[in-house]
Amino acid sequence: MVITVDRERCASSGQCALAAPEVFTQDEEDGRVVLLDENATGPEVRRAITGCPTQAIRST
Ligand code: SF4
Protein backbone atom coordinates (compact mmCIF):
# COMPACT_ATOMS: atom_id res chain seq x y z
CA MET A 1 0.00 0.00 0.00
CA VAL A 2 1.22 3.47 -0.87
CA ILE A 3 -0.40 6.53 0.65
CA THR A 4 -0.80 9.74 -1.29
CA VAL A 5 -2.18 13.08 -0.16
CA ASP A 6 -3.69 15.86 -2.25
CA ARG A 7 -2.71 19.09 -0.54
CA GLU A 8 -4.99 21.06 -2.84
CA ARG A 9 -8.01 19.21 -1.42
CA CYS A 10 -6.82 19.40 2.18
CA ALA A 11 -8.95 21.63 4.40
CA SER A 12 -6.39 21.74 7.24
CA SER A 13 -8.79 20.04 9.64
CA GLY A 14 -6.05 18.05 11.36
CA GLN A 15 -8.12 14.87 11.66
CA CYS A 16 -5.45 12.74 10.02
CA ALA A 17 -2.70 13.98 12.33
CA LEU A 18 -4.88 13.15 15.32
CA ALA A 19 -5.71 9.68 14.03
CA ALA A 20 -2.19 8.72 12.94
CA PRO A 21 0.40 11.23 14.21
CA GLU A 22 3.34 9.13 13.09
CA VAL A 23 2.10 9.17 9.51
CA PHE A 24 0.55 12.61 9.06
CA THR A 25 1.32 16.05 10.38
CA GLN A 26 0.32 19.57 9.43
CA ASP A 27 2.36 22.23 7.72
CA GLU A 28 3.30 24.91 10.24
CA GLU A 29 2.47 27.67 7.76
CA ASP A 30 -0.84 26.72 6.19
CA GLY A 31 -2.01 23.76 8.28
CA ARG A 32 -2.28 21.46 5.31
CA VAL A 33 -1.36 17.83 5.56
CA VAL A 34 2.24 16.65 5.36
CA LEU A 35 2.78 12.96 4.74
CA LEU A 36 5.54 11.48 6.90
CA ASP A 37 5.42 7.83 5.84
CA GLU A 38 3.90 6.86 2.50
CA ASN A 39 4.28 3.15 3.25
CA ALA A 40 2.55 3.11 6.62
CA THR A 41 -0.25 0.64 7.21
CA GLY A 42 -2.62 -0.30 10.00
CA PRO A 43 -5.92 0.70 11.54
CA GLU A 44 -4.76 4.23 12.36
CA VAL A 45 -4.04 4.88 8.71
CA ARG A 46 -7.45 3.50 7.74
CA ARG A 47 -9.09 5.77 10.29
CA ALA A 48 -7.20 8.76 8.90
CA ILE A 49 -8.27 7.96 5.34
CA THR A 50 -11.93 7.44 6.17
CA GLY A 51 -11.99 10.38 8.59
CA CYS A 52 -10.67 12.97 6.19
CA PRO A 53 -13.58 15.34 5.44
CA THR A 54 -12.35 16.17 1.94
CA GLN A 55 -11.09 12.77 0.78
CA ALA A 56 -7.62 14.21 0.41
CA ILE A 57 -5.89 10.96 1.45
CA ARG A 58 -5.76 7.90 -0.75
CA SER A 59 -4.07 4.54 -0.66
CA THR A 60 -3.21 2.40 -3.67
S1 SF4 B 1 -7.90 15.02 7.57
FE1 SF4 B 1 -7.88 15.59 5.38
S2 SF4 B 1 -8.47 17.75 5.36
FE2 SF4 B 1 -7.87 17.27 7.45
S3 SF4 B 1 -5.66 17.82 7.57
FE3 SF4 B 1 -5.79 15.63 7.04
S4 SF4 B 1 -5.73 15.59 4.78
FE4 SF4 B 1 -6.24 17.66 5.40
mmCIF file with all atom_site columns, N, CA and C and ligand atoms in Angstrom:
data_model
loop_
_atom_site.group_PDB
_atom_site.id
_atom_site.type_symbol
_atom_site.label_atom_id
_atom_site.label_alt_id
_atom_site.label_comp_id
_atom_site.label_asym_id
_atom_site.label_entity_id
_atom_site.label_seq_id
_atom_site.pdbx_PDB_ins_code
_atom_site.Cartn_x
_atom_site.Cartn_y
_atom_site.Cartn_z
_atom_site.occupancy
_atom_site.B_iso_or_equiv
_atom_site.pdbx_formal_charge
_atom_site.auth_seq_id
_atom_site.auth_comp_id
_atom_site.auth_asym_id
_atom_site.auth_atom_id
_atom_site.pdbx_PDB_model_num
ATOM   1   N  N   . MET A 1 1  ? 0.841   -1.184 0.000  1.00 0.00 ? 1  MET A N   1
ATOM   2   C  CA  . MET A 1 1  ? 0.000   0.000  0.000  1.00 0.00 ? 1  MET A CA  1
ATOM   3   C  C   . MET A 1 1  ? 0.887   1.250  0.000  1.00 0.00 ? 1  MET A C   1
ATOM   4   N  N   . VAL A 1 2  ? 0.517   2.187  -0.837 1.00 0.00 ? 2  VAL A N   1
ATOM   5   C  CA  . VAL A 1 2  ? 1.222   3.468  -0.873 1.00 0.00 ? 2  VAL A CA  1
ATOM   6   C  C   . VAL A 1 2  ? 0.190   4.577  -0.632 1.00 0.00 ? 2  VAL A C   1
ATOM   7   N  N   . ILE A 1 3  ? 0.495   5.439  0.302  1.00 0.00 ? 3  ILE A N   1
ATOM   8   C  CA  . ILE A 1 3  ? -0.405  6.531  0.653  1.00 0.00 ? 3  ILE A CA  1
ATOM   9   C  C   . ILE A 1 3  ? -0.027  7.765  -0.158 1.00 0.00 ? 3  ILE A C   1
ATOM   10  N  N   . THR A 1 4  ? -1.042  8.452  -0.639 1.00 0.00 ? 4  THR A N   1
ATOM   11  C  CA  . THR A 1 4  ? -0.805  9.744  -1.287 1.00 0.00 ? 4  THR A CA  1
ATOM   12  C  C   . THR A 1 4  ? -1.753  10.775 -0.675 1.00 0.00 ? 4  THR A C   1
ATOM   13  N  N   . VAL A 1 5  ? -1.317  12.013 -0.655 1.00 0.00 ? 5  VAL A N   1
ATOM   14  C  CA  . VAL A 1 5  ? -2.182  13.084 -0.160 1.00 0.00 ? 5  VAL A CA  1
ATOM   15  C  C   . VAL A 1 5  ? -2.274  14.171 -1.221 1.00 0.00 ? 5  VAL A C   1
ATOM   16  N  N   . ASP A 1 6  ? -3.451  14.758 -1.312 1.00 0.00 ? 6  ASP A N   1
ATOM   17  C  CA  . ASP A 1 6  ? -3.692  15.857 -2.247 1.00 0.00 ? 6  ASP A CA  1
ATOM   18  C  C   . ASP A 1 6  ? -3.810  17.131 -1.427 1.00 0.00 ? 6  ASP A C   1
ATOM   19  N  N   . ARG A 1 7  ? -2.733  17.878 -1.379 1.00 0.00 ? 7  ARG A N   1
ATOM   20  C  CA  . ARG A 1 7  ? -2.715  19.085 -0.538 1.00 0.00 ? 7  ARG A CA  1
ATOM   21  C  C   . ARG A 1 7  ? -3.683  20.150 -1.041 1.00 0.00 ? 7  ARG A C   1
ATOM   22  N  N   . GLU A 1 8  ? -4.030  20.107 -2.315 1.00 0.00 ? 8  GLU A N   1
ATOM   23  C  CA  . GLU A 1 8  ? -4.994  21.064 -2.843 1.00 0.00 ? 8  GLU A CA  1
ATOM   24  C  C   . GLU A 1 8  ? -6.385  20.824 -2.260 1.00 0.00 ? 8  GLU A C   1
ATOM   25  N  N   . ARG A 1 9  ? -6.695  19.555 -1.984 1.00 0.00 ? 9  ARG A N   1
ATOM   26  C  CA  . ARG A 1 9  ? -8.005  19.210 -1.415 1.00 0.00 ? 9  ARG A CA  1
ATOM   27  C  C   . ARG A 1 9  ? -8.039  19.382 0.095  1.00 0.00 ? 9  ARG A C   1
ATOM   28  N  N   . CYS A 1 10 ? -6.895  19.383 0.727  1.00 0.00 ? 10 CYS A N   1
ATOM   29  C  CA  . CYS A 1 10 ? -6.819  19.405 2.181  1.00 0.00 ? 10 CYS A CA  1
ATOM   30  C  C   . CYS A 1 10 ? -7.440  20.683 2.740  1.00 0.00 ? 10 CYS A C   1
ATOM   31  N  N   . ALA A 1 11 ? -8.277  20.497 3.763  1.00 0.00 ? 11 ALA A N   1
ATOM   32  C  CA  . ALA A 1 11 ? -8.951  21.631 4.399  1.00 0.00 ? 11 ALA A CA  1
ATOM   33  C  C   . ALA A 1 11 ? -8.312  21.983 5.740  1.00 0.00 ? 11 ALA A C   1
ATOM   34  N  N   . SER A 1 12 ? -7.145  21.423 6.014  1.00 0.00 ? 12 SER A N   1
ATOM   35  C  CA  . SER A 1 12 ? -6.395  21.742 7.235  1.00 0.00 ? 12 SER A CA  1
ATOM   36  C  C   . SER A 1 12 ? -7.155  21.403 8.515  1.00 0.00 ? 12 SER A C   1
ATOM   37  N  N   . SER A 1 13 ? -7.979  20.376 8.466  1.00 0.00 ? 13 SER A N   1
ATOM   38  C  CA  . SER A 1 13 ? -8.794  20.042 9.644  1.00 0.00 ? 13 SER A CA  1
ATOM   39  C  C   . SER A 1 13 ? -7.987  19.369 10.746 1.00 0.00 ? 13 SER A C   1
ATOM   40  N  N   . GLY A 1 14 ? -6.903  18.695 10.362 1.00 0.00 ? 14 GLY A N   1
ATOM   41  C  CA  . GLY A 1 14 ? -6.053  18.049 11.360 1.00 0.00 ? 14 GLY A CA  1
ATOM   42  C  C   . GLY A 1 14 ? -6.515  16.675 11.809 1.00 0.00 ? 14 GLY A C   1
ATOM   43  N  N   . GLN A 1 15 ? -7.605  16.178 11.247 1.00 0.00 ? 15 GLN A N   1
ATOM   44  C  CA  . GLN A 1 15 ? -8.123  14.871 11.655 1.00 0.00 ? 15 GLN A CA  1
ATOM   45  C  C   . GLN A 1 15 ? -7.102  13.753 11.446 1.00 0.00 ? 15 GLN A C   1
ATOM   46  N  N   . CYS A 1 16 ? -6.402  13.804 10.342 1.00 0.00 ? 16 CYS A N   1
ATOM   47  C  CA  . CYS A 1 16 ? -5.448  12.739 10.023 1.00 0.00 ? 16 CYS A CA  1
ATOM   48  C  C   . CYS A 1 16 ? -4.282  12.720 11.008 1.00 0.00 ? 16 CYS A C   1
ATOM   49  N  N   . ALA A 1 17 ? -3.822  13.895 11.388 1.00 0.00 ? 17 ALA A N   1
ATOM   50  C  CA  . ALA A 1 17 ? -2.703  13.976 12.326 1.00 0.00 ? 17 ALA A CA  1
ATOM   51  C  C   . ALA A 1 17 ? -3.119  13.495 13.710 1.00 0.00 ? 17 ALA A C   1
ATOM   52  N  N   . LEU A 1 18 ? -4.377  13.669 14.053 1.00 0.00 ? 18 LEU A N   1
ATOM   53  C  CA  . LEU A 1 18 ? -4.879  13.150 15.323 1.00 0.00 ? 18 LEU A CA  1
ATOM   54  C  C   . LEU A 1 18 ? -5.006  11.636 15.270 1.00 0.00 ? 18 LEU A C   1
ATOM   55  N  N   . ALA A 1 19 ? -5.480  11.121 14.151 1.00 0.00 ? 19 ALA A N   1
ATOM   56  C  CA  . ALA A 1 19 ? -5.708  9.678  14.027 1.00 0.00 ? 19 ALA A CA  1
ATOM   57  C  C   . ALA A 1 19 ? -4.401  8.895  13.906 1.00 0.00 ? 19 ALA A C   1
ATOM   58  N  N   . ALA A 1 20 ? -3.451  9.437  13.189 1.00 0.00 ? 20 ALA A N   1
ATOM   59  C  CA  . ALA A 1 20 ? -2.192  8.716  12.938 1.00 0.00 ? 20 ALA A CA  1
ATOM   60  C  C   . ALA A 1 20 ? -1.023  9.711  12.942 1.00 0.00 ? 20 ALA A C   1
ATOM   61  N  N   . PRO A 1 21 ? -0.623  10.161 14.124 1.00 0.00 ? 21 PRO A N   1
ATOM   62  C  CA  . PRO A 1 21 ? 0.396   11.229 14.209 1.00 0.00 ? 21 PRO A CA  1
ATOM   63  C  C   . PRO A 1 21 ? 1.780   10.828 13.727 1.00 0.00 ? 21 PRO A C   1
ATOM   64  N  N   . GLU A 1 22 ? 2.036   9.541  13.599 1.00 0.00 ? 22 GLU A N   1
ATOM   65  C  CA  . GLU A 1 22 ? 3.344   9.127  13.086 1.00 0.00 ? 22 GLU A CA  1
ATOM   66  C  C   . GLU A 1 22 ? 3.365   9.091  11.559 1.00 0.00 ? 22 GLU A C   1
ATOM   67  N  N   . VAL A 1 23 ? 2.203   9.257  10.969 1.00 0.00 ? 23 VAL A N   1
ATOM   68  C  CA  . VAL A 1 23 ? 2.101   9.168  9.505  1.00 0.00 ? 23 VAL A CA  1
ATOM   69  C  C   . VAL A 1 23 ? 1.772   10.523 8.880  1.00 0.00 ? 23 VAL A C   1
ATOM   70  N  N   . PHE A 1 24 ? 0.983   11.318 9.598  1.00 0.00 ? 24 PHE A N   1
ATOM   71  C  CA  . PHE A 1 24 ? 0.549   12.608 9.058  1.00 0.00 ? 24 PHE A CA  1
ATOM   72  C  C   . PHE A 1 24 ? 0.841   13.716 10.069 1.00 0.00 ? 24 PHE A C   1
ATOM   73  N  N   . THR A 1 25 ? 1.235   14.855 9.549  1.00 0.00 ? 25 THR A N   1
ATOM   74  C  CA  . THR A 1 25 ? 1.321   16.054 10.383 1.00 0.00 ? 25 THR A CA  1
ATOM   75  C  C   . THR A 1 25 ? 0.793   17.213 9.552  1.00 0.00 ? 25 THR A C   1
ATOM   76  N  N   . GLN A 1 26 ? 0.826   18.406 10.137 1.00 0.00 ? 26 GLN A N   1
ATOM   77  C  CA  . GLN A 1 26 ? 0.315   19.567 9.426  1.00 0.00 ? 26 GLN A CA  1
ATOM   78  C  C   . GLN A 1 26 ? 1.422   20.576 9.211  1.00 0.00 ? 26 GLN A C   1
ATOM   79  N  N   . ASP A 1 27 ? 1.396   21.193 8.057  1.00 0.00 ? 27 ASP A N   1
ATOM   80  C  CA  . ASP A 1 27 ? 2.357   22.232 7.724  1.00 0.00 ? 27 ASP A CA  1
ATOM   81  C  C   . ASP A 1 27 ? 2.230   23.392 8.718  1.00 0.00 ? 27 ASP A C   1
ATOM   82  N  N   . GLU A 1 28 ? 3.342   23.850 9.230  1.00 0.00 ? 28 GLU A N   1
ATOM   83  C  CA  . GLU A 1 28 ? 3.298   24.913 10.237 1.00 0.00 ? 28 GLU A CA  1
ATOM   84  C  C   . GLU A 1 28 ? 2.747   26.212 9.671  1.00 0.00 ? 28 GLU A C   1
ATOM   85  N  N   . GLU A 1 29 ? 2.905   26.409 8.367  1.00 0.00 ? 29 GLU A N   1
ATOM   86  C  CA  . GLU A 1 29 ? 2.470   27.669 7.761  1.00 0.00 ? 29 GLU A CA  1
ATOM   87  C  C   . GLU A 1 29 ? 0.982   27.669 7.429  1.00 0.00 ? 29 GLU A C   1
ATOM   88  N  N   . ASP A 1 30 ? 0.549   26.665 6.668  1.00 0.00 ? 30 ASP A N   1
ATOM   89  C  CA  . ASP A 1 30 ? -0.836  26.716 6.190  1.00 0.00 ? 30 ASP A CA  1
ATOM   90  C  C   . ASP A 1 30 ? -1.739  25.641 6.791  1.00 0.00 ? 30 ASP A C   1
ATOM   91  N  N   . GLY A 1 31 ? -1.185  24.767 7.618  1.00 0.00 ? 31 GLY A N   1
ATOM   92  C  CA  . GLY A 1 31 ? -2.011  23.756 8.282  1.00 0.00 ? 31 GLY A CA  1
ATOM   93  C  C   . GLY A 1 31 ? -2.371  22.571 7.422  1.00 0.00 ? 31 GLY A C   1
ATOM   94  N  N   . ARG A 1 32 ? -1.928  22.590 6.181  1.00 0.00 ? 32 ARG A N   1
ATOM   95  C  CA  . ARG A 1 32 ? -2.277  21.463 5.309  1.00 0.00 ? 32 ARG A CA  1
ATOM   96  C  C   . ARG A 1 32 ? -1.440  20.237 5.633  1.00 0.00 ? 32 ARG A C   1
ATOM   97  N  N   . VAL A 1 33 ? -1.972  19.112 5.223  1.00 0.00 ? 33 VAL A N   1
ATOM   98  C  CA  . VAL A 1 33 ? -1.360  17.829 5.559  1.00 0.00 ? 33 VAL A CA  1
ATOM   99  C  C   . VAL A 1 33 ? 0.060   17.695 4.998  1.00 0.00 ? 33 VAL A C   1
ATOM   100 N  N   . VAL A 1 34 ? 0.906   17.065 5.804  1.00 0.00 ? 34 VAL A N   1
ATOM   101 C  CA  . VAL A 1 34 ? 2.238   16.649 5.363  1.00 0.00 ? 34 VAL A CA  1
ATOM   102 C  C   . VAL A 1 34 ? 2.355   15.163 5.645  1.00 0.00 ? 34 VAL A C   1
ATOM   103 N  N   . LEU A 1 35 ? 2.669   14.417 4.615  1.00 0.00 ? 35 LEU A N   1
ATOM   104 C  CA  . LEU A 1 35 ? 2.779   12.962 4.742  1.00 0.00 ? 35 LEU A CA  1
ATOM   105 C  C   . LEU A 1 35 ? 4.190   12.591 5.217  1.00 0.00 ? 35 LEU A C   1
ATOM   106 N  N   . LEU A 1 36 ? 4.246   11.842 6.315  1.00 0.00 ? 36 LEU A N   1
ATOM   107 C  CA  . LEU A 1 36 ? 5.538   11.479 6.898  1.00 0.00 ? 36 LEU A CA  1
ATOM   108 C  C   . LEU A 1 36 ? 6.003   10.096 6.475  1.00 0.00 ? 36 LEU A C   1
ATOM   109 N  N   . ASP A 1 37 ? 5.054   9.210  6.166  1.00 0.00 ? 37 ASP A N   1
ATOM   110 C  CA  . ASP A 1 37 ? 5.422   7.828  5.836  1.00 0.00 ? 37 ASP A CA  1
ATOM   111 C  C   . ASP A 1 37 ? 4.432   7.268  4.820  1.00 0.00 ? 37 ASP A C   1
ATOM   112 N  N   . GLU A 1 38 ? 4.831   7.285  3.555  1.00 0.00 ? 38 GLU A N   1
ATOM   113 C  CA  . GLU A 1 38 ? 3.901   6.861  2.499  1.00 0.00 ? 38 GLU A CA  1
ATOM   114 C  C   . GLU A 1 38 ? 3.646   5.358  2.504  1.00 0.00 ? 38 GLU A C   1
ATOM   115 N  N   . ASN A 1 39 ? 4.446   4.612  3.221  1.00 0.00 ? 39 ASN A N   1
ATOM   116 C  CA  . ASN A 1 39 ? 4.280   3.154  3.249  1.00 0.00 ? 39 ASN A CA  1
ATOM   117 C  C   . ASN A 1 39 ? 3.650   2.642  4.542  1.00 0.00 ? 39 ASN A C   1
ATOM   118 N  N   . ALA A 1 40 ? 3.161   3.530  5.357  1.00 0.00 ? 40 ALA A N   1
ATOM   119 C  CA  . ALA A 1 40 ? 2.553   3.114  6.621  1.00 0.00 ? 40 ALA A CA  1
ATOM   120 C  C   . ALA A 1 40 ? 1.269   2.323  6.361  1.00 0.00 ? 40 ALA A C   1
ATOM   121 N  N   . THR A 1 41 ? 0.973   1.428  7.284  1.00 0.00 ? 41 THR A N   1
ATOM   122 C  CA  . THR A 1 41 ? -0.251  0.636  7.206  1.00 0.00 ? 41 THR A CA  1
ATOM   123 C  C   . THR A 1 41 ? -0.856  0.556  8.609  1.00 0.00 ? 41 THR A C   1
ATOM   124 N  N   . GLY A 1 42 ? -2.027  -0.058 8.687  1.00 0.00 ? 42 GLY A N   1
ATOM   125 C  CA  . GLY A 1 42 ? -2.619  -0.299 9.996  1.00 0.00 ? 42 GLY A CA  1
ATOM   126 C  C   . GLY A 1 42 ? -3.925  0.441  10.189 1.00 0.00 ? 42 GLY A C   1
ATOM   127 N  N   . PRO A 1 43 ? -4.598  0.128  11.280 1.00 0.00 ? 43 PRO A N   1
ATOM   128 C  CA  . PRO A 1 43 ? -5.922  0.701  11.537 1.00 0.00 ? 43 PRO A CA  1
ATOM   129 C  C   . PRO A 1 43 ? -5.908  2.214  11.695 1.00 0.00 ? 43 PRO A C   1
ATOM   130 N  N   . GLU A 1 44 ? -4.812  2.774  12.198 1.00 0.00 ? 44 GLU A N   1
ATOM   131 C  CA  . GLU A 1 44 ? -4.765  4.231  12.362 1.00 0.00 ? 44 GLU A CA  1
ATOM   132 C  C   . GLU A 1 44 ? -4.800  4.915  10.996 1.00 0.00 ? 44 GLU A C   1
ATOM   133 N  N   . VAL A 1 45 ? -4.077  4.309  10.061 1.00 0.00 ? 45 VAL A N   1
ATOM   134 C  CA  . VAL A 1 45 ? -4.036  4.878  8.707  1.00 0.00 ? 45 VAL A CA  1
ATOM   135 C  C   . VAL A 1 45 ? -5.421  4.796  8.069  1.00 0.00 ? 45 VAL A C   1
ATOM   136 N  N   . ARG A 1 46 ? -6.083  3.667  8.265  1.00 0.00 ? 46 ARG A N   1
ATOM   137 C  CA  . ARG A 1 46 ? -7.454  3.502  7.737  1.00 0.00 ? 46 ARG A CA  1
ATOM   138 C  C   . ARG A 1 46 ? -8.376  4.564  8.322  1.00 0.00 ? 46 ARG A C   1
ATOM   139 N  N   . ARG A 1 47 ? -8.235  4.762  9.627  1.00 0.00 ? 47 ARG A N   1
ATOM   140 C  CA  . ARG A 1 47 ? -9.085  5.768  10.285 1.00 0.00 ? 47 ARG A CA  1
ATOM   141 C  C   . ARG A 1 47 ? -8.813  7.157  9.711  1.00 0.00 ? 47 ARG A C   1
ATOM   142 N  N   . ALA A 1 48 ? -7.548  7.449  9.457  1.00 0.00 ? 48 ALA A N   1
ATOM   143 C  CA  . ALA A 1 48 ? -7.198  8.759  8.896  1.00 0.00 ? 48 ALA A CA  1
ATOM   144 C  C   . ALA A 1 48 ? -7.812  8.928  7.509  1.00 0.00 ? 48 ALA A C   1
ATOM   145 N  N   . ILE A 1 49 ? -7.738  7.881  6.710  1.00 0.00 ? 49 ILE A N   1
ATOM   146 C  CA  . ILE A 1 49 ? -8.271  7.962  5.344  1.00 0.00 ? 49 ILE A CA  1
ATOM   147 C  C   . ILE A 1 49 ? -9.784  8.153  5.376  1.00 0.00 ? 49 ILE A C   1
ATOM   148 N  N   . THR A 1 50 ? -10.472 7.350  6.158  1.00 0.00 ? 50 THR A N   1
ATOM   149 C  CA  . THR A 1 50 ? -11.935 7.440  6.175  1.00 0.00 ? 50 THR A CA  1
ATOM   150 C  C   . THR A 1 50 ? -12.407 8.690  6.917  1.00 0.00 ? 50 THR A C   1
ATOM   151 N  N   . GLY A 1 51 ? -11.580 9.218  7.807  1.00 0.00 ? 51 GLY A N   1
ATOM   152 C  CA  . GLY A 1 51 ? -11.991 10.377 8.594  1.00 0.00 ? 51 GLY A CA  1
ATOM   153 C  C   . GLY A 1 51 ? -11.711 11.709 7.944  1.00 0.00 ? 51 GLY A C   1
ATOM   154 N  N   . CYS A 1 52 ? -10.983 11.701 6.850  1.00 0.00 ? 52 CYS A N   1
ATOM   155 C  CA  . CYS A 1 52 ? -10.671 12.974 6.190  1.00 0.00 ? 52 CYS A CA  1
ATOM   156 C  C   . CYS A 1 52 ? -11.948 13.550 5.563  1.00 0.00 ? 52 CYS A C   1
ATOM   157 N  N   . PRO A 1 53 ? -12.319 14.766 5.935  1.00 0.00 ? 53 PRO A N   1
ATOM   158 C  CA  . PRO A 1 53 ? -13.579 15.335 5.445  1.00 0.00 ? 53 PRO A CA  1
ATOM   159 C  C   . PRO A 1 53 ? -13.568 15.695 3.965  1.00 0.00 ? 53 PRO A C   1
ATOM   160 N  N   . THR A 1 54 ? -12.405 15.769 3.355  1.00 0.00 ? 54 THR A N   1
ATOM   161 C  CA  . THR A 1 54 ? -12.352 16.173 1.944  1.00 0.00 ? 54 THR A CA  1
ATOM   162 C  C   . THR A 1 54 ? -11.790 15.086 1.033  1.00 0.00 ? 54 THR A C   1
ATOM   163 N  N   . GLN A 1 55 ? -11.658 13.887 1.567  1.00 0.00 ? 55 GLN A N   1
ATOM   164 C  CA  . GLN A 1 55 ? -11.091 12.766 0.777  1.00 0.00 ? 55 GLN A CA  1
ATOM   165 C  C   . GLN A 1 55 ? -9.751  13.128 0.142  1.00 0.00 ? 55 GLN A C   1
ATOM   166 N  N   . ALA A 1 56 ? -8.915  13.778 0.932  1.00 0.00 ? 56 ALA A N   1
ATOM   167 C  CA  . ALA A 1 56 ? -7.618  14.207 0.412  1.00 0.00 ? 56 ALA A CA  1
ATOM   168 C  C   . ALA A 1 56 ? -6.545  13.127 0.538  1.00 0.00 ? 56 ALA A C   1
ATOM   169 N  N   . ILE A 1 57 ? -6.872  12.032 1.241  1.00 0.00 ? 57 ILE A N   1
ATOM   170 C  CA  . ILE A 1 57 ? -5.886  10.961 1.452  1.00 0.00 ? 57 ILE A CA  1
ATOM   171 C  C   . ILE A 1 57 ? -6.352  9.712  0.714  1.00 0.00 ? 57 ILE A C   1
ATOM   172 N  N   . ARG A 1 58 ? -5.425  9.120  -0.023 1.00 0.00 ? 58 ARG A N   1
ATOM   173 C  CA  . ARG A 1 58 ? -5.763  7.896  -0.750 1.00 0.00 ? 58 ARG A CA  1
ATOM   174 C  C   . ARG A 1 58 ? -4.682  6.857  -0.536 1.00 0.00 ? 58 ARG A C   1
ATOM   175 N  N   . SER A 1 59 ? -5.064  5.609  -0.702 1.00 0.00 ? 59 SER A N   1
ATOM   176 C  CA  . SER A 1 59 ? -4.066  4.543  -0.664 1.00 0.00 ? 59 SER A CA  1
ATOM   177 C  C   . SER A 1 59 ? -4.256  3.662  -1.881 1.00 0.00 ? 59 SER A C   1
ATOM   178 N  N   . THR A 1 60 ? -3.149  3.250  -2.468 1.00 0.00 ? 60 THR A N   1
ATOM   179 C  CA  . THR A 1 60 ? -3.210  2.404  -3.668 1.00 0.00 ? 60 THR A CA  1
ATOM   180 C  C   . THR A 1 60 ? -2.321  1.194  -3.459 1.00 0.00 ? 60 THR A C   1
HETATM 181 S  S1  . SF4 B 2 .  ? -7.903  15.021 7.571  1.00 0.00 ? 1  SF4 B S1  1
HETATM 182 FE FE1 . SF4 B 2 .  ? -7.879  15.591 5.381  1.00 0.00 ? 1  SF4 B FE1 1
HETATM 183 S  S2  . SF4 B 2 .  ? -8.470  17.754 5.357  1.00 0.00 ? 1  SF4 B S2  1
HETATM 184 FE FE2 . SF4 B 2 .  ? -7.869  17.271 7.454  1.00 0.00 ? 1  SF4 B FE2 1
HETATM 185 S  S3  . SF4 B 2 .  ? -5.664  17.823 7.575  1.00 0.00 ? 1  SF4 B S3  1
HETATM 186 FE FE3 . SF4 B 2 .  ? -5.792  15.632 7.038  1.00 0.00 ? 1  SF4 B FE3 1
HETATM 187 S  S4  . SF4 B 2 .  ? -5.731  15.585 4.783  1.00 0.00 ? 1  SF4 B S4  1
HETATM 188 FE FE4 . SF4 B 2 .  ? -6.241  17.665 5.396  1.00 0.00 ? 1  SF4 B FE4 1
#
